[in-house]
Coordinates of C-alpha atoms and ligand atoms in Angstrom, one line a residue:
Chain A
M21 CA 85.4 54.0 101.6
P22 CA 84.1 57.4 100.6
L23 CA 83.4 59.8 103.4
D24 CA 79.9 60.0 104.6
T25 CA 79.5 63.8 104.5
T26 CA 75.9 63.6 105.8
A27 CA 77.0 61.9 108.9
I28 CA 80.0 64.2 109.2
R29 CA 78.0 67.3 108.9
R30 CA 75.6 66.2 111.6
Q31 CA 78.4 66.4 114.1
F32 CA 78.9 70.1 113.6
P33 CA 76.4 72.3 115.4
I34 CA 76.7 75.0 112.7
F35 CA 75.7 72.6 109.9
R36 CA 72.7 71.4 111.9
E37 CA 71.2 74.9 111.7
E38 CA 68.1 75.2 109.5
H39 CA 70.0 77.4 107.0
P40 CA 73.7 76.6 107.4
P41 CA 76.1 78.8 105.6
I42 CA 77.9 77.4 102.6
Y43 CA 81.2 77.5 104.3
L44 CA 84.1 77.6 101.9
D45 CA 86.7 79.3 104.1
S46 CA 88.1 76.5 106.1
A47 CA 91.6 77.6 105.1
A48 CA 91.0 80.5 107.5
M49 CA 89.3 78.6 110.2
G50 CA 87.9 75.1 110.5
Q51 CA 84.4 74.6 111.9
K52 CA 84.1 72.9 115.2
P53 CA 82.6 69.4 115.8
A54 CA 80.4 69.0 118.9
N55 CA 82.9 66.8 120.7
V56 CA 85.5 69.7 120.7
I57 CA 82.9 72.2 122.1
D58 CA 81.7 69.6 124.7
A59 CA 85.2 68.7 125.9
M60 CA 86.0 72.4 126.5
D61 CA 82.6 73.0 128.1
T62 CA 83.1 70.1 130.5
Y63 CA 86.4 71.4 131.6
Y64 CA 85.0 74.9 132.3
Q65 CA 81.8 73.5 133.9
L66 CA 83.3 70.8 136.2
A67 CA 87.1 70.7 136.1
A68 CA 88.4 74.2 135.9
S69 CA 91.7 74.3 137.7
N70 CA 95.2 75.4 136.9
V71 CA 98.0 73.0 135.8
H72 CA 101.2 72.0 137.6
R73 CA 100.2 73.9 140.8
G74 CA 97.6 72.6 143.3
M75 CA 97.9 69.5 145.4
Y76 CA 94.3 68.6 145.1
A77 CA 92.6 66.1 142.7
L78 CA 91.1 68.8 140.4
A79 CA 94.5 70.3 139.8
D80 CA 95.9 66.8 139.0
E81 CA 93.1 66.3 136.6
A82 CA 93.8 69.6 134.8
T83 CA 97.5 68.7 134.5
N84 CA 96.6 65.3 133.1
H85 CA 94.2 66.7 130.6
Y86 CA 96.7 69.3 129.5
E87 CA 99.5 66.8 129.1
A88 CA 97.1 64.4 127.3
G89 CA 96.6 67.2 124.7
R90 CA 100.4 67.3 124.3
E91 CA 100.5 63.6 123.8
A92 CA 97.7 63.8 121.2
A93 CA 99.6 66.5 119.3
R94 CA 102.8 64.4 119.4
A95 CA 101.1 61.3 118.1
F96 CA 99.3 63.4 115.3
I97 CA 102.6 64.5 113.8
A98 CA 104.5 61.3 114.9
A99 CA 107.1 63.1 116.9
R100 CA 109.4 61.0 119.1
H101 CA 108.9 62.7 122.4
R102 CA 106.1 64.6 124.1
D103 CA 108.7 67.1 125.3
E104 CA 109.3 68.1 121.7
I105 CA 105.7 69.6 121.6
V106 CA 105.5 73.2 122.8
F107 CA 102.1 74.7 123.2
T108 CA 101.8 78.3 121.9
K109 CA 99.0 80.6 121.0
G110 CA 99.1 79.5 117.3
A111 CA 101.3 79.0 114.3
T112 CA 102.3 82.7 114.3
E113 CA 103.6 82.5 117.9
S114 CA 105.3 79.2 117.1
I115 CA 107.3 80.7 114.3
N116 CA 108.0 83.9 116.3
L117 CA 109.2 81.7 119.2
V118 CA 111.8 80.1 116.8
A119 CA 112.9 83.5 115.4
K120 CA 113.1 85.2 118.8
T121 CA 114.9 82.4 120.7
W122 CA 116.8 80.2 118.3
G123 CA 117.3 83.0 115.9
K124 CA 118.4 85.5 118.4
V125 CA 121.3 83.3 119.7
N126 CA 122.2 81.5 116.5
L127 CA 122.0 84.1 113.8
R128 CA 124.6 86.8 113.2
K129 CA 124.8 89.7 110.8
G130 CA 125.4 88.4 107.3
D131 CA 123.7 85.0 108.0
A132 CA 120.7 84.2 105.7
V133 CA 117.3 82.7 106.1
V134 CA 115.6 81.2 103.0
L135 CA 111.9 81.6 102.5
S136 CA 109.6 80.7 99.6
I137 CA 107.5 83.3 97.7
L138 CA 104.4 81.3 98.9
E139 CA 104.8 82.3 102.5
H140 CA 102.2 83.7 104.8
H141 CA 103.1 86.9 106.6
S142 CA 103.6 85.0 109.8
N143 CA 106.5 83.2 108.2
I144 CA 107.9 86.4 106.8
V145 CA 107.6 89.2 109.3
P146 CA 109.5 87.4 112.2
W147 CA 112.5 87.0 109.8
L148 CA 112.2 90.6 108.6
Q149 CA 112.3 91.6 112.2
L150 CA 115.6 89.8 112.6
K151 CA 116.8 91.5 109.4
E152 CA 116.1 94.8 111.2
D153 CA 117.5 93.7 114.5
I154 CA 120.6 91.9 113.6
G155 CA 121.2 92.3 109.9
I156 CA 120.4 88.8 108.6
S157 CA 119.4 88.7 105.0
L158 CA 116.5 86.9 103.4
R159 CA 116.8 84.8 100.3
W160 CA 113.7 83.8 98.3
I161 CA 112.7 80.8 96.4
D162 CA 110.6 82.0 93.5
M163 CA 108.0 80.0 91.7
E164 CA 107.1 79.0 88.2
D165 CA 103.8 80.4 86.9
D166 CA 102.0 77.1 88.0
G167 CA 103.1 77.7 91.6
S168 CA 105.8 75.1 91.7
L169 CA 108.9 76.3 93.5
R170 CA 112.1 76.9 91.5
M171 CA 114.4 74.5 93.3
G172 CA 117.3 76.0 91.5
D173 CA 116.8 79.1 93.5
L174 CA 117.3 77.1 96.7
D175 CA 120.5 75.5 95.4
V176 CA 121.9 79.0 94.5
A177 CA 120.9 80.3 97.9
L178 CA 122.6 77.4 99.7
Q179 CA 125.8 77.7 97.8
D180 CA 127.9 80.1 99.9
G181 CA 127.1 78.5 103.3
K182 CA 125.5 81.6 104.8
V183 CA 122.1 80.1 105.1
K184 CA 121.3 78.9 108.6
L185 CA 117.6 78.2 108.2
V186 CA 115.2 77.3 105.4
S187 CA 111.6 78.1 106.4
V188 CA 108.8 77.1 104.1
T189 CA 105.1 76.4 104.0
G190 CA 104.0 72.8 103.5
L191 CA 100.9 74.0 101.6
S192 CA 100.3 77.5 100.1
N193 CA 97.3 79.1 101.7
V194 CA 96.5 80.9 98.4
L195 CA 97.5 78.6 95.5
G196 CA 97.0 75.3 97.4
T197 CA 100.3 74.1 95.9
L198 CA 102.5 71.7 98.0
P199 CA 106.2 72.4 97.9
S200 CA 108.3 69.3 97.8
L201 CA 109.2 69.4 101.5
S202 CA 111.4 66.3 101.5
Q203 CA 113.6 67.7 98.7
I204 CA 113.9 71.0 100.3
I205 CA 114.7 69.6 103.7
E206 CA 117.3 67.2 102.2
R207 CA 119.1 70.0 100.4
A208 CA 119.0 72.2 103.4
R209 CA 120.5 69.5 105.5
Q210 CA 123.3 68.9 103.1
A211 CA 124.1 72.6 103.3
N212 CA 124.0 72.4 107.2
A213 CA 120.9 74.6 107.4
L214 CA 118.1 73.9 109.7
T215 CA 114.5 73.7 108.4
L216 CA 111.2 75.0 109.6
V217 CA 107.9 73.8 108.1
D218 CA 104.9 76.1 108.4
A219 CA 102.2 73.3 108.5
S220 CA 99.3 75.7 109.2
Q221 CA 97.5 74.6 106.1
L222 CA 99.0 71.2 105.6
I223 CA 97.9 69.9 109.0
A224 CA 94.3 69.5 108.0
H225 CA 94.9 68.1 104.5
R226 CA 97.8 65.6 104.6
P227 CA 99.2 63.3 107.2
I228 CA 102.4 64.6 108.8
D229 CA 105.3 62.6 110.1
V230 CA 108.1 64.8 111.4
I231 CA 110.6 61.9 111.6
K232 CA 110.1 61.0 108.0
L233 CA 110.1 64.6 106.9
D234 CA 113.3 65.1 109.0
C235 CA 112.5 68.8 109.6
D236 CA 113.9 70.6 112.7
F237 CA 110.9 72.8 113.5
L238 CA 107.2 72.5 112.5
A239 CA 104.4 74.9 113.4
F240 CA 100.6 74.8 113.2
S241 CA 97.5 76.2 114.8
G242 CA 94.7 74.2 116.4
H243 CA 91.8 76.2 114.9
K244 CA 92.5 75.1 111.3
L245 CA 92.2 71.5 112.5
F246 CA 88.7 72.1 113.9
G247 CA 90.1 72.8 117.3
P248 CA 89.8 76.0 119.3
T249 CA 91.5 79.3 118.7
G250 CA 94.3 80.3 121.1
I251 CA 96.4 77.2 120.8
G252 CA 99.1 76.1 118.5
V253 CA 102.0 73.8 118.4
L254 CA 105.7 74.2 117.9
Y255 CA 107.5 71.0 117.3
A256 CA 111.3 71.1 117.6
R257 CA 113.9 68.4 118.0
S258 CA 114.8 67.9 121.7
P259 CA 118.5 69.0 121.4
L260 CA 117.4 72.3 119.8
L261 CA 114.9 73.0 122.5
S262 CA 117.4 72.3 125.2
K263 CA 119.8 74.9 123.8
M264 CA 117.2 77.6 122.9
P265 CA 116.9 80.4 125.4
P266 CA 113.5 80.8 127.0
F267 CA 110.8 82.8 125.3
L268 CA 108.5 84.7 127.6
G269 CA 109.4 84.9 131.3
G270 CA 107.1 84.2 134.1
G271 CA 105.6 81.4 136.2
G272 CA 105.9 77.8 135.0
M273 CA 109.0 78.3 132.9
V274 CA 111.5 78.4 135.8
Q275 CA 113.1 75.9 138.1
R276 CA 114.3 78.4 140.6
V277 CA 114.2 82.2 140.9
T278 CA 116.3 84.3 143.3
R279 CA 116.6 88.0 143.6
E280 CA 119.6 87.9 141.2
E281 CA 118.8 85.2 138.7
F282 CA 116.5 82.4 137.4
R283 CA 117.1 79.0 136.1
P284 CA 114.7 78.0 133.3
A285 CA 112.7 74.8 133.5
D286 CA 113.3 72.0 131.0
P287 CA 111.5 72.0 127.7
P288 CA 108.7 72.3 126.9
A289 CA 107.8 74.1 130.2
K290 CA 110.7 76.5 129.5
F291 CA 108.7 78.0 126.6
E292 CA 105.3 78.0 128.3
A293 CA 105.4 80.9 130.7
G294 CA 102.1 81.7 132.5
T295 CA 98.9 79.8 132.7
P296 CA 98.8 77.8 129.5
P297 CA 95.8 77.3 127.2
I298 CA 94.3 74.4 129.2
A299 CA 90.8 74.3 127.8
E300 CA 92.3 74.8 124.4
A301 CA 94.7 71.8 124.8
I302 CA 91.6 69.8 125.8
G303 CA 89.8 71.0 122.7
L304 CA 92.8 70.3 120.5
K305 CA 92.9 66.7 121.7
A306 CA 89.2 66.3 121.0
A307 CA 89.7 67.8 117.5
I308 CA 92.6 65.4 116.8
E309 CA 90.5 62.5 118.0
W310 CA 87.7 63.6 115.8
F311 CA 90.0 64.0 112.8
T312 CA 91.7 60.7 113.2
Q313 CA 88.4 58.8 113.0
H314 CA 88.6 59.4 109.3
P315 CA 91.3 57.7 107.2
W316 CA 93.5 60.1 105.4
K317 CA 92.9 58.4 102.1
G318 CA 89.2 59.1 102.4
I319 CA 89.8 62.8 103.4
E320 CA 92.3 63.3 100.5
A321 CA 90.0 61.6 97.9
H322 CA 87.0 63.7 99.1
E323 CA 88.8 67.0 99.0
H324 CA 90.5 66.1 95.7
A325 CA 87.0 65.5 94.2
L326 CA 85.7 68.8 95.6
L327 CA 88.6 70.7 94.2
A328 CA 88.4 69.1 90.8
H329 CA 84.7 69.9 90.7
A330 CA 85.4 73.5 91.8
I331 CA 88.1 74.0 89.2
E332 CA 85.8 72.6 86.5
K333 CA 82.9 74.9 87.5
L334 CA 85.1 78.0 87.9
K335 CA 86.8 77.4 84.5
Q336 CA 83.4 77.7 82.9
I337 CA 82.9 81.3 84.2
S338 CA 84.1 83.7 81.6
G339 CA 86.6 86.3 82.7
L340 CA 87.6 84.1 85.6
N341 CA 91.3 83.3 86.0
I342 CA 92.5 80.6 88.3
L343 CA 95.8 81.2 90.1
G344 CA 98.3 78.5 90.1
P345 CA 98.2 75.1 88.4
A346 CA 94.4 74.8 88.0
S347 CA 94.7 71.1 88.5
A348 CA 93.3 69.3 91.5
D349 CA 96.2 66.8 91.2
K350 CA 98.6 69.5 92.1
I351 CA 96.9 71.3 95.0
A352 CA 95.2 70.7 98.3
G353 CA 92.7 72.6 100.4
C354 CA 92.1 75.7 98.3
V355 CA 92.0 77.3 94.9
S356 CA 92.1 81.1 94.3
F357 CA 91.1 83.2 91.4
T358 CA 90.5 86.6 90.0
I359 CA 87.7 87.9 87.8
E360 CA 88.3 90.5 85.2
G361 CA 86.6 93.8 86.2
V362 CA 85.3 92.4 89.5
H363 CA 87.0 93.2 92.8
P364 CA 87.3 90.2 95.2
H365 CA 85.7 92.3 98.0
D366 CA 82.6 93.1 95.9
L367 CA 82.3 89.5 94.8
T368 CA 82.6 88.1 98.3
D369 CA 80.3 90.7 99.8
I370 CA 77.6 89.6 97.4
L371 CA 78.3 86.0 98.0
G372 CA 78.1 86.6 101.7
Q373 CA 74.6 88.1 101.3
A374 CA 73.7 84.7 99.8
G375 CA 75.1 82.9 102.8
I376 CA 78.3 81.8 100.9
C377 CA 81.5 82.3 102.8
L378 CA 84.6 82.9 100.7
R379 CA 87.7 84.9 101.6
A380 CA 88.9 87.9 99.6
G381 CA 92.1 89.9 99.9
H382 CA 95.7 89.1 99.9
H383 CA 95.3 86.3 102.5
C384 CA 98.4 87.5 104.4
A385 CA 100.6 86.7 101.4
Q386 CA 101.4 90.1 99.9
P387 CA 104.7 89.1 98.4
L388 CA 103.0 86.3 96.6
H389 CA 100.3 88.6 95.3
E390 CA 102.9 91.1 94.2
R391 CA 104.7 88.3 92.4
L392 CA 101.4 87.4 90.7
G393 CA 100.9 91.0 89.8
I394 CA 97.6 91.4 91.6
G395 CA 96.4 93.2 94.7
A396 CA 93.9 90.7 95.9
S397 CA 92.2 87.4 95.0
T398 CA 89.2 85.3 96.0
R399 CA 89.9 82.0 97.7
L400 CA 87.6 79.0 97.8
S401 CA 88.8 76.4 100.3
V402 CA 87.3 73.0 101.0
S403 CA 87.2 70.6 103.9
L404 CA 85.9 67.2 104.6
Y405 CA 82.4 68.6 105.5
N406 CA 81.9 70.3 102.1
T407 CA 79.8 68.9 99.3
P408 CA 79.8 69.2 95.5
E409 CA 76.3 70.8 95.8
E410 CA 77.8 73.6 97.8
I411 CA 80.4 74.2 95.1
D412 CA 77.6 74.3 92.5
R413 CA 75.6 76.9 94.5
C414 CA 78.7 78.9 94.9
A415 CA 79.5 78.9 91.2
E416 CA 75.9 79.9 90.4
E417 CA 76.1 82.8 92.8
I418 CA 79.5 83.9 91.4
R419 CA 77.8 84.2 88.0
C420 CA 74.9 86.2 89.4
A421 CA 77.4 88.5 91.2
I422 CA 79.3 89.1 88.1
A423 CA 76.2 89.9 86.2
K424 CA 75.2 92.3 88.9
L425 CA 78.6 94.0 89.2
K426 CA 79.2 94.3 85.5
K427 CA 75.8 95.5 84.3
Chain B
M17 CA 68.9 98.4 100.7
D18 CA 71.3 96.8 98.3
L19 CA 74.9 97.8 98.6
Y20 CA 75.3 97.4 94.9
A21 CA 72.6 99.8 94.0
E22 CA 72.5 101.2 90.6
S23 CA 74.1 104.5 91.6
I24 CA 77.2 102.9 93.2
L25 CA 77.8 100.7 90.2
D26 CA 77.3 103.7 87.9
H27 CA 79.9 105.7 89.6
A28 CA 82.3 102.7 89.8
H29 CA 82.0 102.1 86.0
H30 CA 81.8 105.8 85.0
P31 CA 83.7 107.7 87.6
F32 CA 83.7 111.5 88.0
C33 CA 87.0 113.4 88.0
K34 CA 89.1 110.4 87.3
G35 CA 92.4 111.1 85.5
P36 CA 95.7 112.8 85.7
M37 CA 96.4 116.4 86.7
K38 CA 99.5 118.2 85.5
H39 CA 100.4 120.6 88.3
P40 CA 98.4 119.8 91.5
T41 CA 98.9 121.9 94.6
V42 CA 99.1 118.7 96.5
S43 CA 98.7 115.0 95.7
H44 CA 98.4 112.2 98.1
E45 CA 97.9 108.4 98.0
E46 CA 96.2 106.2 100.5
S47 CA 95.6 102.5 100.3
N48 CA 93.8 99.8 102.2
A49 CA 96.5 97.1 102.5
S50 CA 94.0 94.5 103.5
C51 CA 92.2 94.5 100.2
G52 CA 94.5 96.3 97.8
D53 CA 92.3 99.3 97.3
S54 CA 94.2 102.5 96.5
L55 CA 93.4 106.1 95.7
E56 CA 95.6 108.9 94.7
L57 CA 94.0 112.3 95.1
R58 CA 95.3 115.4 93.4
L59 CA 94.0 118.8 94.4
L60 CA 94.4 122.2 92.7
I61 CA 93.8 124.8 95.3
K62 CA 93.2 128.5 94.5
G63 CA 92.2 131.1 97.0
K64 CA 91.6 128.6 99.8
R65 CA 89.1 126.7 97.6
M66 CA 89.2 123.4 95.8
H67 CA 89.6 124.6 92.2
D68 CA 90.0 121.2 90.6
I69 CA 90.1 117.6 91.7
R70 CA 91.5 114.6 90.0
W71 CA 92.0 111.1 91.2
E72 CA 93.3 107.8 90.1
G73 CA 92.9 104.4 91.8
E74 CA 91.8 100.9 91.8
G75 CA 89.8 98.7 94.1
C76 CA 86.3 97.6 95.0
A77 CA 83.2 99.2 93.7
V78 CA 82.5 100.8 97.0
S79 CA 85.9 102.5 97.4
Q80 CA 85.9 103.8 93.8
A81 CA 82.2 104.9 93.8
A82 CA 82.7 106.8 97.1
M83 CA 85.7 108.6 95.7
S84 CA 83.8 109.5 92.5
M85 CA 80.8 110.8 94.4
L86 CA 83.0 112.8 96.9
A87 CA 85.1 114.3 94.1
G88 CA 81.8 115.5 92.5
H89 CA 81.1 117.5 95.6
L90 CA 84.6 118.9 96.3
K91 CA 84.8 121.4 93.5
G92 CA 84.4 124.9 94.8
M93 CA 84.4 123.8 98.4
T94 CA 86.6 125.7 100.8
V95 CA 89.6 123.9 102.1
E96 CA 88.4 124.7 105.6
K97 CA 85.1 122.9 105.0
A98 CA 86.8 119.9 103.2
A99 CA 89.2 119.5 106.1
H100 CA 86.3 119.0 108.5
L101 CA 84.0 116.8 106.4
P102 CA 82.6 114.0 108.6
P103 CA 82.2 110.4 107.6
R104 CA 78.5 110.9 107.5
F105 CA 79.0 113.2 104.4
V106 CA 80.3 110.2 102.5
F107 CA 77.8 107.7 103.8
D108 CA 75.0 110.1 102.8
L109 CA 76.4 110.3 99.3
L110 CA 76.5 106.5 99.0
K111 CA 72.9 106.3 100.3
V112 CA 73.2 102.6 101.2
P113 CA 73.9 101.2 104.6
I114 CA 77.7 100.6 105.1
G115 CA 78.5 97.8 107.5
P116 CA 81.6 97.6 109.6
R117 CA 83.4 95.4 107.1
R118 CA 83.0 98.0 104.3
T119 CA 83.6 101.1 106.3
K120 CA 87.2 101.5 105.3
C121 CA 86.3 100.9 101.6
A122 CA 83.7 103.7 101.9
L123 CA 86.0 106.1 103.7
L124 CA 89.2 105.6 101.9
C125 CA 88.4 108.7 99.8
L126 CA 87.8 110.8 102.9
H127 CA 91.0 109.5 104.5
A128 CA 92.9 110.4 101.3
L129 CA 91.3 113.9 101.3
K130 CA 92.1 114.6 105.0
N131 CA 95.7 113.5 104.7
A132 CA 96.2 115.4 101.4
L133 CA 95.1 118.6 103.2
R134 CA 97.3 117.8 106.2
K135 CA 100.2 117.3 103.9
L136 CA 99.5 120.7 102.4
D137 CA 99.7 122.2 105.9
G138 CA 102.9 120.2 106.7
E139 CA 101.1 118.2 109.4
P140 CA 101.5 114.5 110.0
A141 CA 99.0 112.2 108.5
Q142 CA 96.0 111.3 110.6
S143 CA 95.2 107.7 111.6
W144 CA 92.2 105.6 110.5
T145 CA 90.8 106.0 113.9
E146 CA 90.7 109.7 113.5
T147 CA 89.2 109.5 110.0
I148 CA 86.5 107.1 111.1
G149 CA 85.8 108.7 114.4
N150 CA 85.5 112.4 113.6
Ligands
PLP10 C1 100.2 79.2 105.8 C2 99.9 79.8 107.0 N1 100.8 80.2 107.9 C3 100.5 80.7 109.1 C4 99.2 81.1 109.4 C5 99.0 81.8 110.7 O1 98.2 81.0 111.6 P1 97.6 81.7 112.9 O2 97.0 83.0 112.5 O3 96.6 80.7 113.4 O4 98.8 81.9 113.8 C6 98.2 80.8 108.5 C7 96.8 81.1 108.8 O5 96.1 81.8 108.2 C8 98.5 80.1 107.3 O6 97.6 79.8 106.4

């Protein structure tokens, strides 16, 4: 059954406006369906209370809602236990948590972490920080010109047994390419390296099953899944979480504190110091419920058709160069491009004046842009609420902008 | 008014003072990491005045046009005056409203100029906050 985009769009307050924007930047932030906004609103209006603290009914309710958010996140990525879901501020914090807790106690000078050239800065900088702090080295999986990873680079990196972690994105936030996670994870496991999947982009475009994937860690943010900002998830296998030292210190993450020492709580509380993002967990649950109404097959087919249409339209624009494979079969979520003689910021500024939202810049993937030999690109990303007509309008406006900038 | 007014595009396509300089008194490069714009400014200073200016760079039309326009006004200006040029000076040259998201594009030239002159004096580079705020 094809998705009914008219019905879908009606559920988003922003698309009910008289002149809604043509929003082609869902890779940066998903729009919010009304049920997410309502769920958070209800909590703030009628049920605001802290978790795991009070002895009154309202406090129980807050705790239950918060934990229901955790259960929804668990089910969404098919993790075994709810305790394997740590709530963070977002994917960035999730990856930092791994680097600063697991990394700090398990990595020594001379150990290596493998990254792919596709990574977002949030899956690069935490490891560069460990490079500075303890002298680990980073090894990189390069790509072919079509954006597919050179698996031979991974094999070479894994040969000497120094690699302790392979940390890769499940979906490039620039090229839209999908590294072969199962192959990467299998090879890493054979070499006794752990694996982290940055699922920030993947989460809204493909079903994820962490048991089938067999990864050790997985990170994503709620806001790309049409949920609120300020919440993200770190999935980690239970035995790992038990052995990792706590992250931030404070209330909620301890069993017992004396003047001399503290005993950390069990996971996931151990990693959730302070008042957690309660309203956000409620919003995330609502977003997951909203998302799971639609079968993945329908979402994938709709987005594939949009990307195929976008690629066809973009290819007809002279001087426009699509980055990556330029084939909808090989990408998901987004496609990026450059235009000869037109800077992405000028282009997207003009598009923005016409109400069309596209992202320009390096998209927090500078090593990838350096590898591509460019400073910046323009990204068009799609989601289940977009329509082919929006792509057409966008392509038209790109032509107008080029005509204006090049005259 | 339209940001991509004729004059901005004119400057972007046919820039003033763009090119190499053999023996600059000082040269300095600044870039906007977020968009990949970069400008390298070369100044030839004689008797406390800007004797010659050359620059090279790449980036959006706004950053390149602003540099071109500013360069056209620097020749002959005293170092003292150049070191104290306010952002308004650049905005007035551009003659179009510059919103917050393009402020850094517009002022990259000024940032490069200020820090080139600071380098000449052996002073540490100033921050973006100082460039935008003074
Ligand atoms: C691939 C990838 N990783 C990580 C992130 C960081 O997510 P956040 O900023 O929500 O922490 C993003 C978001 O832009 C992303 O696209």
